[in-house]
mmCIF file with all atom_site columns, C-alpha atoms in Angstrom:
data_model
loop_
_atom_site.group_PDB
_atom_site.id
_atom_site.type_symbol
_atom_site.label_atom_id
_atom_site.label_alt_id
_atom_site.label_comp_id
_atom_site.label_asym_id
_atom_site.label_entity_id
_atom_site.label_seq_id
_atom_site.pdbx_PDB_ins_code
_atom_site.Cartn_x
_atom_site.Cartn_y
_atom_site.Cartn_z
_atom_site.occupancy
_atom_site.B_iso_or_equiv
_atom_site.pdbx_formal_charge
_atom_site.auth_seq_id
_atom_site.auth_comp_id
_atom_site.auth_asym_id
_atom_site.auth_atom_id
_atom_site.pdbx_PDB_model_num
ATOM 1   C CA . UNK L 1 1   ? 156.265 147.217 35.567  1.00 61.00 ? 121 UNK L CA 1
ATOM 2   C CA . UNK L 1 2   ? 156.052 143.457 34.226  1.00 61.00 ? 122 UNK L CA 1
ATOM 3   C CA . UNK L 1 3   ? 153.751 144.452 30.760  1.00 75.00 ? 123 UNK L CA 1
ATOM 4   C CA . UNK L 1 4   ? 156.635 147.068 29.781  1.00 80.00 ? 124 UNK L CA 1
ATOM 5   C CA . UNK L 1 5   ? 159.344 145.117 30.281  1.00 85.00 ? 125 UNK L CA 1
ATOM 6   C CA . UNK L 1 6   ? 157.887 142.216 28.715  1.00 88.00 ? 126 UNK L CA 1
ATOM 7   C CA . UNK L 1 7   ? 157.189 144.712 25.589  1.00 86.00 ? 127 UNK L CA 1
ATOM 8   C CA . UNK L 1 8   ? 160.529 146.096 25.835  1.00 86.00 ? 128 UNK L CA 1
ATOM 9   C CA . UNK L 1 9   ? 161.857 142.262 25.077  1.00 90.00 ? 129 UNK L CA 1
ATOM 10  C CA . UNK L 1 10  ? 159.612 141.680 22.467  1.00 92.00 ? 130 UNK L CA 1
ATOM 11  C CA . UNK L 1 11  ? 160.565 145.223 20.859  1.00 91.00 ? 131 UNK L CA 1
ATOM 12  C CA . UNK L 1 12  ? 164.253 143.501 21.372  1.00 91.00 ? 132 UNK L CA 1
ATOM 13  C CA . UNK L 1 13  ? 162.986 140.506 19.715  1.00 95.00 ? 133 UNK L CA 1
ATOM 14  C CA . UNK L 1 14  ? 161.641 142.660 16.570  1.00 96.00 ? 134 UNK L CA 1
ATOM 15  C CA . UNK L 1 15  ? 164.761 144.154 16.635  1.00 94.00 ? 135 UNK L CA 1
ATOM 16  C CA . UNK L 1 16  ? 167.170 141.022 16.267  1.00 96.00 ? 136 UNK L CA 1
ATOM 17  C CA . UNK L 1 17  ? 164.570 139.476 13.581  1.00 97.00 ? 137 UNK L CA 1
ATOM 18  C CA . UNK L 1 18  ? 165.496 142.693 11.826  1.00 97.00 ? 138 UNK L CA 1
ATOM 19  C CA . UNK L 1 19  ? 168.816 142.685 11.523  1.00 96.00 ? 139 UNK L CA 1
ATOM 20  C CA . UNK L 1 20  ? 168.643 138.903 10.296  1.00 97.00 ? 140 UNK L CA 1
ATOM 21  C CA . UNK L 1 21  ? 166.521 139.990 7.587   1.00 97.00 ? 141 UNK L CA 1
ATOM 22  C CA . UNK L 1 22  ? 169.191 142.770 6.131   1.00 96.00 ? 142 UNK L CA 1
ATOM 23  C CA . UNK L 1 23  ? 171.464 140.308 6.490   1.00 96.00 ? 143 UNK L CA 1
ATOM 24  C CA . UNK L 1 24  ? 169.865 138.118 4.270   1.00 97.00 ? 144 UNK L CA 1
ATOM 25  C CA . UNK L 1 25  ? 169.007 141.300 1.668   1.00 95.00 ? 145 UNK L CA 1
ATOM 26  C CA . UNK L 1 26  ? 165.150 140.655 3.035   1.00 97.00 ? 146 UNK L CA 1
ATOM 27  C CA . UNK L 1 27  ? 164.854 144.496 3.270   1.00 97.00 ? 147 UNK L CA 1
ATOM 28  C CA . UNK L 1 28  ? 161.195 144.407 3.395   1.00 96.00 ? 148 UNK L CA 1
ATOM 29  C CA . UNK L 1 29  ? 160.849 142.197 5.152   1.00 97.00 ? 149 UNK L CA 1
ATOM 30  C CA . UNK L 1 30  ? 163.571 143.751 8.308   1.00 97.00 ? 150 UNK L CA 1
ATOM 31  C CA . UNK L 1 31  ? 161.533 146.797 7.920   1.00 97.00 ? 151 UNK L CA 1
ATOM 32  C CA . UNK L 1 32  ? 158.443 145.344 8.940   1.00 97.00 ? 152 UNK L CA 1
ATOM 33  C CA . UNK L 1 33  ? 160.343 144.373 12.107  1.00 97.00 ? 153 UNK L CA 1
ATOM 34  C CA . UNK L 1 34  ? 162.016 147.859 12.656  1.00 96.00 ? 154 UNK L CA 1
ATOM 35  C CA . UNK L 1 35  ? 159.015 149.198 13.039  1.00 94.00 ? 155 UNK L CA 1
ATOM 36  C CA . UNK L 1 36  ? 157.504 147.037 14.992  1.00 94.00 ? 156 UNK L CA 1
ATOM 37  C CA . UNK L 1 37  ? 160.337 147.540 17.371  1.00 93.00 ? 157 UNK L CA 1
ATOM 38  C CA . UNK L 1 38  ? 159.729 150.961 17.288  1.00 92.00 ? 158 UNK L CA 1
ATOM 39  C CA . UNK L 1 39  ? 156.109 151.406 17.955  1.00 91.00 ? 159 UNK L CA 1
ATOM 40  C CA . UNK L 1 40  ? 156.175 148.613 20.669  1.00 90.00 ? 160 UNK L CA 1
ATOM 41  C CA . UNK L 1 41  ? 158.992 150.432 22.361  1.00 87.00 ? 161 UNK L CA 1
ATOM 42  C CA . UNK L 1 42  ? 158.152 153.999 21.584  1.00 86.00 ? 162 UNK L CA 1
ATOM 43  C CA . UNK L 1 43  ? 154.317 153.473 23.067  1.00 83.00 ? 163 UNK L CA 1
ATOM 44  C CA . UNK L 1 44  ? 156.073 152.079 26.708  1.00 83.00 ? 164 UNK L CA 1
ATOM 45  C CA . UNK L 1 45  ? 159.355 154.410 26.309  1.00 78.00 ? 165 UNK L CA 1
ATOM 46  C CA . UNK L 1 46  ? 157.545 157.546 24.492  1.00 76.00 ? 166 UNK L CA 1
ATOM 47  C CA . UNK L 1 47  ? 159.427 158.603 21.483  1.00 72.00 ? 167 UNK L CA 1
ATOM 48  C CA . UNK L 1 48  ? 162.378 160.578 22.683  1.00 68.00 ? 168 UNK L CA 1
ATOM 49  C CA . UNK L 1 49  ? 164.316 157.173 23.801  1.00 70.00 ? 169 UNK L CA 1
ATOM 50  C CA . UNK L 1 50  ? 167.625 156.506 23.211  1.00 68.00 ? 170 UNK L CA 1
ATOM 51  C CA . UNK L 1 51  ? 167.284 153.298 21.872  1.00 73.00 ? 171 UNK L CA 1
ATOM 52  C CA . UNK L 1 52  ? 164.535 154.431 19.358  1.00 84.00 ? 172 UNK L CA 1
ATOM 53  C CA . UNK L 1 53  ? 167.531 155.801 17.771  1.00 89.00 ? 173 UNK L CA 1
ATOM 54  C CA . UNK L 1 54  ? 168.556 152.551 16.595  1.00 89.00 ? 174 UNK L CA 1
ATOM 55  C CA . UNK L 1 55  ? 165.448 151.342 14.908  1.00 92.00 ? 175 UNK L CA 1
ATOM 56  C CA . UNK L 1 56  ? 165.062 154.157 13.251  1.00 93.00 ? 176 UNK L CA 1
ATOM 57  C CA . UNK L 1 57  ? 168.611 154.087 11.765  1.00 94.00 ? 177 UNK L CA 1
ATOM 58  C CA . UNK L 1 58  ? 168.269 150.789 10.829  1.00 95.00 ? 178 UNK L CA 1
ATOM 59  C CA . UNK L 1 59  ? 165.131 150.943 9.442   1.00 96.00 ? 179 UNK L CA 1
ATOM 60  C CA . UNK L 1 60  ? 166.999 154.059 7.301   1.00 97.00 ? 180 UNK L CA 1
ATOM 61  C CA . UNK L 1 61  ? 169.786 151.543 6.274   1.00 97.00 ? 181 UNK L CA 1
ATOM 62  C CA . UNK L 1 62  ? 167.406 149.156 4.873   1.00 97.00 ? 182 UNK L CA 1
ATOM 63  C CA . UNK L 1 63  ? 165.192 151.683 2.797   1.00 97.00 ? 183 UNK L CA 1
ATOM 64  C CA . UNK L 1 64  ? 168.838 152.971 1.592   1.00 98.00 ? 184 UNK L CA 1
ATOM 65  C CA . UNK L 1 65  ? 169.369 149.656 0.103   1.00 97.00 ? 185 UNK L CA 1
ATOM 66  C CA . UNK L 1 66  ? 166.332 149.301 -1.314  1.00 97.00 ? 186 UNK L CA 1
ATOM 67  C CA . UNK L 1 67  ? 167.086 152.447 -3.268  1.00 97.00 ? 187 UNK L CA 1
ATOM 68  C CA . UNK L 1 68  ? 170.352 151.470 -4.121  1.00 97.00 ? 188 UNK L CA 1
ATOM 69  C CA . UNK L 1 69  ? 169.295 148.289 -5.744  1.00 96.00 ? 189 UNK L CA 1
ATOM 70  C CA . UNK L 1 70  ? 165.915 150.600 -7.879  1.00 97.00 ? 190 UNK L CA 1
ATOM 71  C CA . UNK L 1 71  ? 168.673 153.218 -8.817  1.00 96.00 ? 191 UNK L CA 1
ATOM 72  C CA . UNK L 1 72  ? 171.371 149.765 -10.118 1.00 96.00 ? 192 UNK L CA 1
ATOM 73  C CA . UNK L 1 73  ? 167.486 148.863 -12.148 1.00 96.00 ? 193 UNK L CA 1
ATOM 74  C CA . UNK L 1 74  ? 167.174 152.952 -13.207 1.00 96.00 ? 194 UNK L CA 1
ATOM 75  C CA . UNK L 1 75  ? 163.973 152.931 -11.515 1.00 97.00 ? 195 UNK L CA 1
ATOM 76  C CA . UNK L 1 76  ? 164.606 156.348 -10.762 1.00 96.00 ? 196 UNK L CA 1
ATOM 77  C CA . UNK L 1 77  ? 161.465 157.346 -8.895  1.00 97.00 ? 197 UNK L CA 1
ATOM 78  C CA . UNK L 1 78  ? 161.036 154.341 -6.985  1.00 97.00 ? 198 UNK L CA 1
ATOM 79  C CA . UNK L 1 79  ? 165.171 154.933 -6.165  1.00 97.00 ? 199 UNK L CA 1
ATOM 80  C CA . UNK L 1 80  ? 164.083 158.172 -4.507  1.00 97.00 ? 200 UNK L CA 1
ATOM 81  C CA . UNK L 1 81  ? 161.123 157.948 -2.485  1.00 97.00 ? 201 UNK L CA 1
ATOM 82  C CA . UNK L 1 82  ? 163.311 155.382 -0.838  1.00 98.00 ? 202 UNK L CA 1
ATOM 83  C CA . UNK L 1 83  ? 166.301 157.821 -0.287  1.00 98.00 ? 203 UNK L CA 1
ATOM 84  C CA . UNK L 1 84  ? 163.739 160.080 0.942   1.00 98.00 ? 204 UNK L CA 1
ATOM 85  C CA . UNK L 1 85  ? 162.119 157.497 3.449   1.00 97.00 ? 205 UNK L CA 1
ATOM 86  C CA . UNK L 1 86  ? 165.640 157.208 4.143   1.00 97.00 ? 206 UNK L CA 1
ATOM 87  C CA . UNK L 1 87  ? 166.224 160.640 5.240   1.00 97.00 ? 207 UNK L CA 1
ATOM 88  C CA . UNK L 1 88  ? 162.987 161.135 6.853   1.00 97.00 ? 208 UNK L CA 1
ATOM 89  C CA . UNK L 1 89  ? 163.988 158.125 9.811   1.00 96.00 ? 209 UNK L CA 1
ATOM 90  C CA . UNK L 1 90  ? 167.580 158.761 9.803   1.00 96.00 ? 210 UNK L CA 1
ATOM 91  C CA . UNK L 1 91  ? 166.521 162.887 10.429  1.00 96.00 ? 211 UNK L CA 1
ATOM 92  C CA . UNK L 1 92  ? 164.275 161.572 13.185  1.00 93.00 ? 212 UNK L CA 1
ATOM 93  C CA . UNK L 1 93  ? 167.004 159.354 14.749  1.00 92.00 ? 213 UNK L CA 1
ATOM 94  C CA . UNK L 1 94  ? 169.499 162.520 14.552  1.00 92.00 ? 214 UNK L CA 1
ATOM 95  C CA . UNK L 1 95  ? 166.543 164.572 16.670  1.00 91.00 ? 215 UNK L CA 1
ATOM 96  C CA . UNK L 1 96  ? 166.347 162.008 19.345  1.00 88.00 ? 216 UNK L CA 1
ATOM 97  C CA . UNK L 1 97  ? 170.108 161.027 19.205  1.00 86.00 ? 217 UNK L CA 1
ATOM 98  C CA . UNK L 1 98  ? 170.831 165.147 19.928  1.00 85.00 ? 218 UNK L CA 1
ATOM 99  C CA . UNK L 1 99  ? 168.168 165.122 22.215  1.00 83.00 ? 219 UNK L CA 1
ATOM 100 C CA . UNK L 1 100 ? 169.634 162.083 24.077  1.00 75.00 ? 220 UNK L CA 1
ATOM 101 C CA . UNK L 1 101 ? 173.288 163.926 24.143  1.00 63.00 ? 221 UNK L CA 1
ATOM 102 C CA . UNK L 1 102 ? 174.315 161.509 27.579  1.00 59.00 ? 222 UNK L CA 1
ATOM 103 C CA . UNK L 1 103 ? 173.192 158.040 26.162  1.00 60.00 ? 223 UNK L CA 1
ATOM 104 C CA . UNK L 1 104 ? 174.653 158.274 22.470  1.00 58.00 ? 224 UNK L CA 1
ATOM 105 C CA . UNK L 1 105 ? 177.938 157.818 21.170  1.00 53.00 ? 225 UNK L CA 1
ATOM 106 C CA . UNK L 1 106 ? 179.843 160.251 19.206  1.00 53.00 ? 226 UNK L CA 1
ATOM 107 C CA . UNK L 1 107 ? 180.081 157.329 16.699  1.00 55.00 ? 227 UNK L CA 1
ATOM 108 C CA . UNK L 1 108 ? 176.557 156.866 16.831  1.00 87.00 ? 228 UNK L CA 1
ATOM 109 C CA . UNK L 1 109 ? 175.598 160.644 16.198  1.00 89.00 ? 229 UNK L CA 1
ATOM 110 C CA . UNK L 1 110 ? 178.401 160.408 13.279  1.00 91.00 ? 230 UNK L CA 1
ATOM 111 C CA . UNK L 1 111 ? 177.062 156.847 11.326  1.00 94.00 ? 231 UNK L CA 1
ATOM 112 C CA . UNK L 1 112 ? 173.831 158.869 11.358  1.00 95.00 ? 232 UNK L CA 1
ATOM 113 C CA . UNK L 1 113 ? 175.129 162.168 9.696   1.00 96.00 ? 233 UNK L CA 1
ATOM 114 C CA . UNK L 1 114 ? 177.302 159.910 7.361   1.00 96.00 ? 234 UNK L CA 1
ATOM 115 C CA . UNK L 1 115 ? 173.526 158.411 6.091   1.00 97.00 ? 235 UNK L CA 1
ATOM 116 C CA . UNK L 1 116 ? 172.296 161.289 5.986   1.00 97.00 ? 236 UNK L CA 1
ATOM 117 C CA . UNK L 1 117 ? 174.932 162.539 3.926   1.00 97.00 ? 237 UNK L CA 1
ATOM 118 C CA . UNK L 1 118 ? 174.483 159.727 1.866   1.00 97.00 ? 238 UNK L CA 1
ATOM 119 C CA . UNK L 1 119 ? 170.533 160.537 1.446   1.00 97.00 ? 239 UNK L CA 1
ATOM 120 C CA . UNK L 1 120 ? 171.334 163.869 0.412   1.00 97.00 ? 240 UNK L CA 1
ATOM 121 C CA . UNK L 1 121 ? 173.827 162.994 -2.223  1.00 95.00 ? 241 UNK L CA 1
ATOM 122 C CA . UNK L 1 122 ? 171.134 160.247 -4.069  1.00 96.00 ? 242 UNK L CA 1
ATOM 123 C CA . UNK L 1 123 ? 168.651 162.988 -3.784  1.00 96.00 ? 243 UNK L CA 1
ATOM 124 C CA . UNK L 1 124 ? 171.040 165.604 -5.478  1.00 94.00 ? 244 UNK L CA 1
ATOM 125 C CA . UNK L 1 125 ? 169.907 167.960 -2.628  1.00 94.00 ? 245 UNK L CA 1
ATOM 126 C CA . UNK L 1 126 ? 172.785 170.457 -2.358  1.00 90.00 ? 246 UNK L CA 1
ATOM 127 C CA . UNK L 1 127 ? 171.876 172.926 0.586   1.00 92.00 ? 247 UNK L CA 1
ATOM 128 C CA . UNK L 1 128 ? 171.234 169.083 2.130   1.00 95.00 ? 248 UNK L CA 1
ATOM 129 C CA . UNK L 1 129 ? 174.686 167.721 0.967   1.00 95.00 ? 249 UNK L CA 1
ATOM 130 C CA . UNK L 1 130 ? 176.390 170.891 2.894   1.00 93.00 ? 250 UNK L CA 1
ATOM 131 C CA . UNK L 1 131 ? 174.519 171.104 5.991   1.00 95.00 ? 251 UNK L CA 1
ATOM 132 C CA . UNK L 1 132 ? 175.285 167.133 6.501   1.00 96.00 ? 252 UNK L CA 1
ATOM 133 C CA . UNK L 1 133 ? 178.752 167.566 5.724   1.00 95.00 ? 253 UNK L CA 1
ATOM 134 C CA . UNK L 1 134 ? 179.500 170.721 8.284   1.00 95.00 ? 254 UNK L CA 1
ATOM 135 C CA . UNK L 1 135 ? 176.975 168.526 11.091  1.00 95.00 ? 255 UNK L CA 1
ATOM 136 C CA . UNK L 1 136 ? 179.753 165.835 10.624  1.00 95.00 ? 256 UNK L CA 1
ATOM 137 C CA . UNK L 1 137 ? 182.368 168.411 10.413  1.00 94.00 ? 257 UNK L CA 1
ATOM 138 C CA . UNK L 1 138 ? 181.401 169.585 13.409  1.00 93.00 ? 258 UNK L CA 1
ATOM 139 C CA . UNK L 1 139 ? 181.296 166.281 15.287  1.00 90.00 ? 259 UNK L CA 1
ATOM 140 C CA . UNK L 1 140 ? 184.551 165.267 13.766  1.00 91.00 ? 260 UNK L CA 1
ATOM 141 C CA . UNK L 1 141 ? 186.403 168.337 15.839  1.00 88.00 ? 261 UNK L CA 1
ATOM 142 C CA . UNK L 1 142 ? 184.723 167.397 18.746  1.00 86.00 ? 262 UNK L CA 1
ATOM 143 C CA . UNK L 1 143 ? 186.319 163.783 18.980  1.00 79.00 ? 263 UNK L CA 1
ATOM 144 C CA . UNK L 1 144 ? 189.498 163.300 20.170  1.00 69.00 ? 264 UNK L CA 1
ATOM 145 C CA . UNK L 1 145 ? 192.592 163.271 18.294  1.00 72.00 ? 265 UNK L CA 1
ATOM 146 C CA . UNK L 1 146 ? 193.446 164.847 14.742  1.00 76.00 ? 266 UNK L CA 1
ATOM 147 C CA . UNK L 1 147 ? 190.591 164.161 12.306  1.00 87.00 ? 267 UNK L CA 1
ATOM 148 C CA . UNK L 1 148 ? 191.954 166.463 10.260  1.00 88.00 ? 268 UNK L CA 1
ATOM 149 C CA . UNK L 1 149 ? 192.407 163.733 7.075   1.00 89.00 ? 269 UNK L CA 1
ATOM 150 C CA . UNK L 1 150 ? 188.425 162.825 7.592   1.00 92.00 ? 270 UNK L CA 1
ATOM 151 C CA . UNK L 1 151 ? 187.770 166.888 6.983   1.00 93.00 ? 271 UNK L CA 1
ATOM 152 C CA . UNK L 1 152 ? 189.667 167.138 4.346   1.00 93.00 ? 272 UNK L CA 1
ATOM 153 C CA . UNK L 1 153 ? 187.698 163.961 2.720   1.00 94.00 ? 273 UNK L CA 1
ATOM 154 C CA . UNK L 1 154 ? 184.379 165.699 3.710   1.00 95.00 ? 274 UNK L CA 1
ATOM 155 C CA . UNK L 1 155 ? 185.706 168.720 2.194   1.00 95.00 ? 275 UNK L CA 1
ATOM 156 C CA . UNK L 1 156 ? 186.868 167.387 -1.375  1.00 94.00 ? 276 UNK L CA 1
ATOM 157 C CA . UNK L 1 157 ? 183.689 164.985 -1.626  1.00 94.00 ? 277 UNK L CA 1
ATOM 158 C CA . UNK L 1 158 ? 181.258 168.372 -1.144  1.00 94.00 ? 278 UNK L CA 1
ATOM 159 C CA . UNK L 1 159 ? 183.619 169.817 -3.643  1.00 94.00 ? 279 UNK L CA 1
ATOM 160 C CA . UNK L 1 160 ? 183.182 167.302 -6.062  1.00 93.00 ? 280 UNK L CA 1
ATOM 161 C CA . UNK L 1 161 ? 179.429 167.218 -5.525  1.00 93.00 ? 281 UNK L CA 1
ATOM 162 C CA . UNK L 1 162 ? 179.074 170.835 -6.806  1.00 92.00 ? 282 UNK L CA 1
ATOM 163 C CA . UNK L 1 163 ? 181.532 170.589 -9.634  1.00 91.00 ? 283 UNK L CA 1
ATOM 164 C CA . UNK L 1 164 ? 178.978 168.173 -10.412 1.00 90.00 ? 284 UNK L CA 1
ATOM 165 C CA . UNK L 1 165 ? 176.636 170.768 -9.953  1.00 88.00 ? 285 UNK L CA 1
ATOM 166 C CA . UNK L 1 166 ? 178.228 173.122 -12.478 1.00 89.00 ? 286 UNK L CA 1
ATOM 167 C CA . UNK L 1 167 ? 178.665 175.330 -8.682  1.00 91.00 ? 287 UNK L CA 1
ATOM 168 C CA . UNK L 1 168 ? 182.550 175.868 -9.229  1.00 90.00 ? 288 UNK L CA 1
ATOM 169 C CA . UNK L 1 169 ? 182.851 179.052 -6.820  1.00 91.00 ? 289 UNK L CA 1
ATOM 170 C CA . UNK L 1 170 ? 181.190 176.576 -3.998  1.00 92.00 ? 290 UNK L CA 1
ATOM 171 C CA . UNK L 1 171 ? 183.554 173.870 -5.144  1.00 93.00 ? 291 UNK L CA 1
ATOM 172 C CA . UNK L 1 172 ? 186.290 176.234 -4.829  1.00 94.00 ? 292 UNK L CA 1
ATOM 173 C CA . UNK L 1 173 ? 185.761 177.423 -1.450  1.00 94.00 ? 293 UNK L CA 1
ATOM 174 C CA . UNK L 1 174 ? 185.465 173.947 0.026   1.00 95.00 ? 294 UNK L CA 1
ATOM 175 C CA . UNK L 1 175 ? 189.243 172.705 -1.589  1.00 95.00 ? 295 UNK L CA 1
ATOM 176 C CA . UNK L 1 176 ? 190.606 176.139 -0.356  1.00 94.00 ? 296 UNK L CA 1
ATOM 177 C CA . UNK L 1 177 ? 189.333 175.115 3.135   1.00 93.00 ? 297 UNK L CA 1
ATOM 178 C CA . UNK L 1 178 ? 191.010 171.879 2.494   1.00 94.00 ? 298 UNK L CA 1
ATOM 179 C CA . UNK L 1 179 ? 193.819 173.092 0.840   1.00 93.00 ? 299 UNK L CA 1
ATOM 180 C CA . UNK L 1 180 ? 194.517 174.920 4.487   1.00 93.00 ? 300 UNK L CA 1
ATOM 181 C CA . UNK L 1 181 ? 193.920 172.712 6.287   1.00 91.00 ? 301 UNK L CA 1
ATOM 182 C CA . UNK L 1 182 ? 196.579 170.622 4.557   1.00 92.00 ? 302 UNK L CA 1
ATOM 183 C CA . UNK L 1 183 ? 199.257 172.860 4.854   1.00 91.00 ? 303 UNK L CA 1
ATOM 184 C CA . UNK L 1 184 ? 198.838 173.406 8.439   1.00 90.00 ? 304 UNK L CA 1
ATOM 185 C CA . UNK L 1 185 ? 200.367 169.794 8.761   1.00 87.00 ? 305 UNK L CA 1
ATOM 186 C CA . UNK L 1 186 ? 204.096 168.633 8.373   1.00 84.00 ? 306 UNK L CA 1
ATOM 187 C CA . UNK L 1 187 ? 203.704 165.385 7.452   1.00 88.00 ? 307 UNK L CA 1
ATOM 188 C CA . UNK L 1 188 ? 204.471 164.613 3.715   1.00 89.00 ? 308 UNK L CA 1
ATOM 189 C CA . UNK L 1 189 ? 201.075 162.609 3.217   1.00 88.00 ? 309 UNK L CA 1
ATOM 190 C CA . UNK L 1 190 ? 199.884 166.284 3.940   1.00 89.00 ? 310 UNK L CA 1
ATOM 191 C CA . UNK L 1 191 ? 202.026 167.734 1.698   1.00 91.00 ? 311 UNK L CA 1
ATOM 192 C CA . UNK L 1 192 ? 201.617 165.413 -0.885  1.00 92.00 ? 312 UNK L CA 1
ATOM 193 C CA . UNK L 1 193 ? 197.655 165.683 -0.821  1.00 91.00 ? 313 UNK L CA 1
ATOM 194 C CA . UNK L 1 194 ? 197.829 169.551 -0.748  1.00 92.00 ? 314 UNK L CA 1
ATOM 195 C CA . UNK L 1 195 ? 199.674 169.662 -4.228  1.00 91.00 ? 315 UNK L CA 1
ATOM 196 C CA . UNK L 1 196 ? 196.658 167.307 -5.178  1.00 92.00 ? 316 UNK L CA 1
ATOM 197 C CA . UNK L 1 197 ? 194.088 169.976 -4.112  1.00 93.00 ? 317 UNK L CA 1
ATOM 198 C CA . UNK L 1 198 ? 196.049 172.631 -5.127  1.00 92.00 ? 318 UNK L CA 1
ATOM 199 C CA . UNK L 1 199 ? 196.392 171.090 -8.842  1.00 92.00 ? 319 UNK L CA 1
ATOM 200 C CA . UNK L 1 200 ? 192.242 170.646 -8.881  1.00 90.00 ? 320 UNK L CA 1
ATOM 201 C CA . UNK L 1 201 ? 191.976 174.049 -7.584  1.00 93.00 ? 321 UNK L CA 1
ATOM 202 C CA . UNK L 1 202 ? 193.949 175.595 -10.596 1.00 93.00 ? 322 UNK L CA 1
ATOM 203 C CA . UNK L 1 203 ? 192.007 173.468 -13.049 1.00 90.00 ? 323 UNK L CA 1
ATOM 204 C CA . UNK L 1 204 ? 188.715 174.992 -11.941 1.00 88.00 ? 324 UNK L CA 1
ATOM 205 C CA . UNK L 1 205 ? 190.133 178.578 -12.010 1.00 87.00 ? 325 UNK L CA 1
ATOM 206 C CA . UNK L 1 206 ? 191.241 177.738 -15.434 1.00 86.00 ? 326 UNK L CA 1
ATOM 207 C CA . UNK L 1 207 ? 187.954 176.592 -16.461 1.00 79.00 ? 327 UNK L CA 1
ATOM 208 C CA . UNK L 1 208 ? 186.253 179.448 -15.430 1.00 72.00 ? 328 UNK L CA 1
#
């Protein structure tokens, strides 16, 4: 009727005034108008909506930054309840977004998971860090053509995360996976980057 899709366009509204406000760095203050957004939209719409998807993620981008710029200040608690408000919308916008599997994009579904990732990583959350990276794995083979180099990226980043970790039999498996997965192409970039993994690979065993 009229009163919802007059709602809908203010929602909209919200929405744009939001993503002037992380353009300016105004984090807060976008938000303030995420949410708005959100509750306008999700009390016409109900909650599983397709677009809620996108204030949520937003909103998750913004309370990212904002614990970006506390960790830059070593503000280290601050830093992580806002990773963690991070995670909490961009998890919800993942629900709806799988939910929703006919109105998202695969690129949608994978910005998400790349957050999330992200989240996960600040928070030093290791069962987190893997279950994001296979979720984008997993997307990543579903999309056309050979996103084979973006695996093996995923793969060596969780590998670095738990050599960080002091977890060097977890580290190992994931650069073994990447390792073949390297050598299952030609191409001499391929090559090239498997004698890279296969070089970190024998420095672990060696330090173990």
């Amino acid at each position: 009727n009229y009163e919802d899709s007059e709602v809908i366009e203010v929602s909209k509204a919200y929405f744009q005034m939001g993503e002037i406000y992380r353009g300016r760095s105004q984090f807060y203050d976008a938000i303030v108008c995420y949410e708005n957004a959100f509750y306008l939209q999700r009390d016409v719409l109900g909650e599983v909506h397709a677009s809620n998807t996108t204030f949520l993620y937003h909103g998750a981008l913004a309370h990212m930054e904002i614990g970006e710029q506390y960790l830059e200040k070593k503000e280290m608690d601050k830093a992580n309840e806002s990773f963690t408000i991070s995670l909490d919308y961009v998890k919800k916008a993942i629900a709806i977004s799988k939910s929703q599997p006919m109105t998202q994009s695969d690129d949608d579904l994978l910005d998400m998971l790349h957050l999330s990732l992200r989240a996960y990583t600040r928070l030093d959350d290791s069962s987190g860090v893997s279950e994001a990276t296979s979720e984008i794995i997993d997307e990543l083979k579903k999309v056309d053509g050979d996103s084979s180099d973006a695996i093996e990226k995923l793969l060596r980043q969780r590998a670095e995360f738990f050599i960080k970790s002091d977890d060097c039999s977890s580290a190992l498996e994931n650069l073994k996976e990447a390792l073949d997965l390297m050598q299952s192409k030609s191409d001499f970039e391929s090559s090239a980057k498997a004698y890279d993994i296969y070089k970190q690979i024998t420095v672990l065993y060696a330090k173990n």
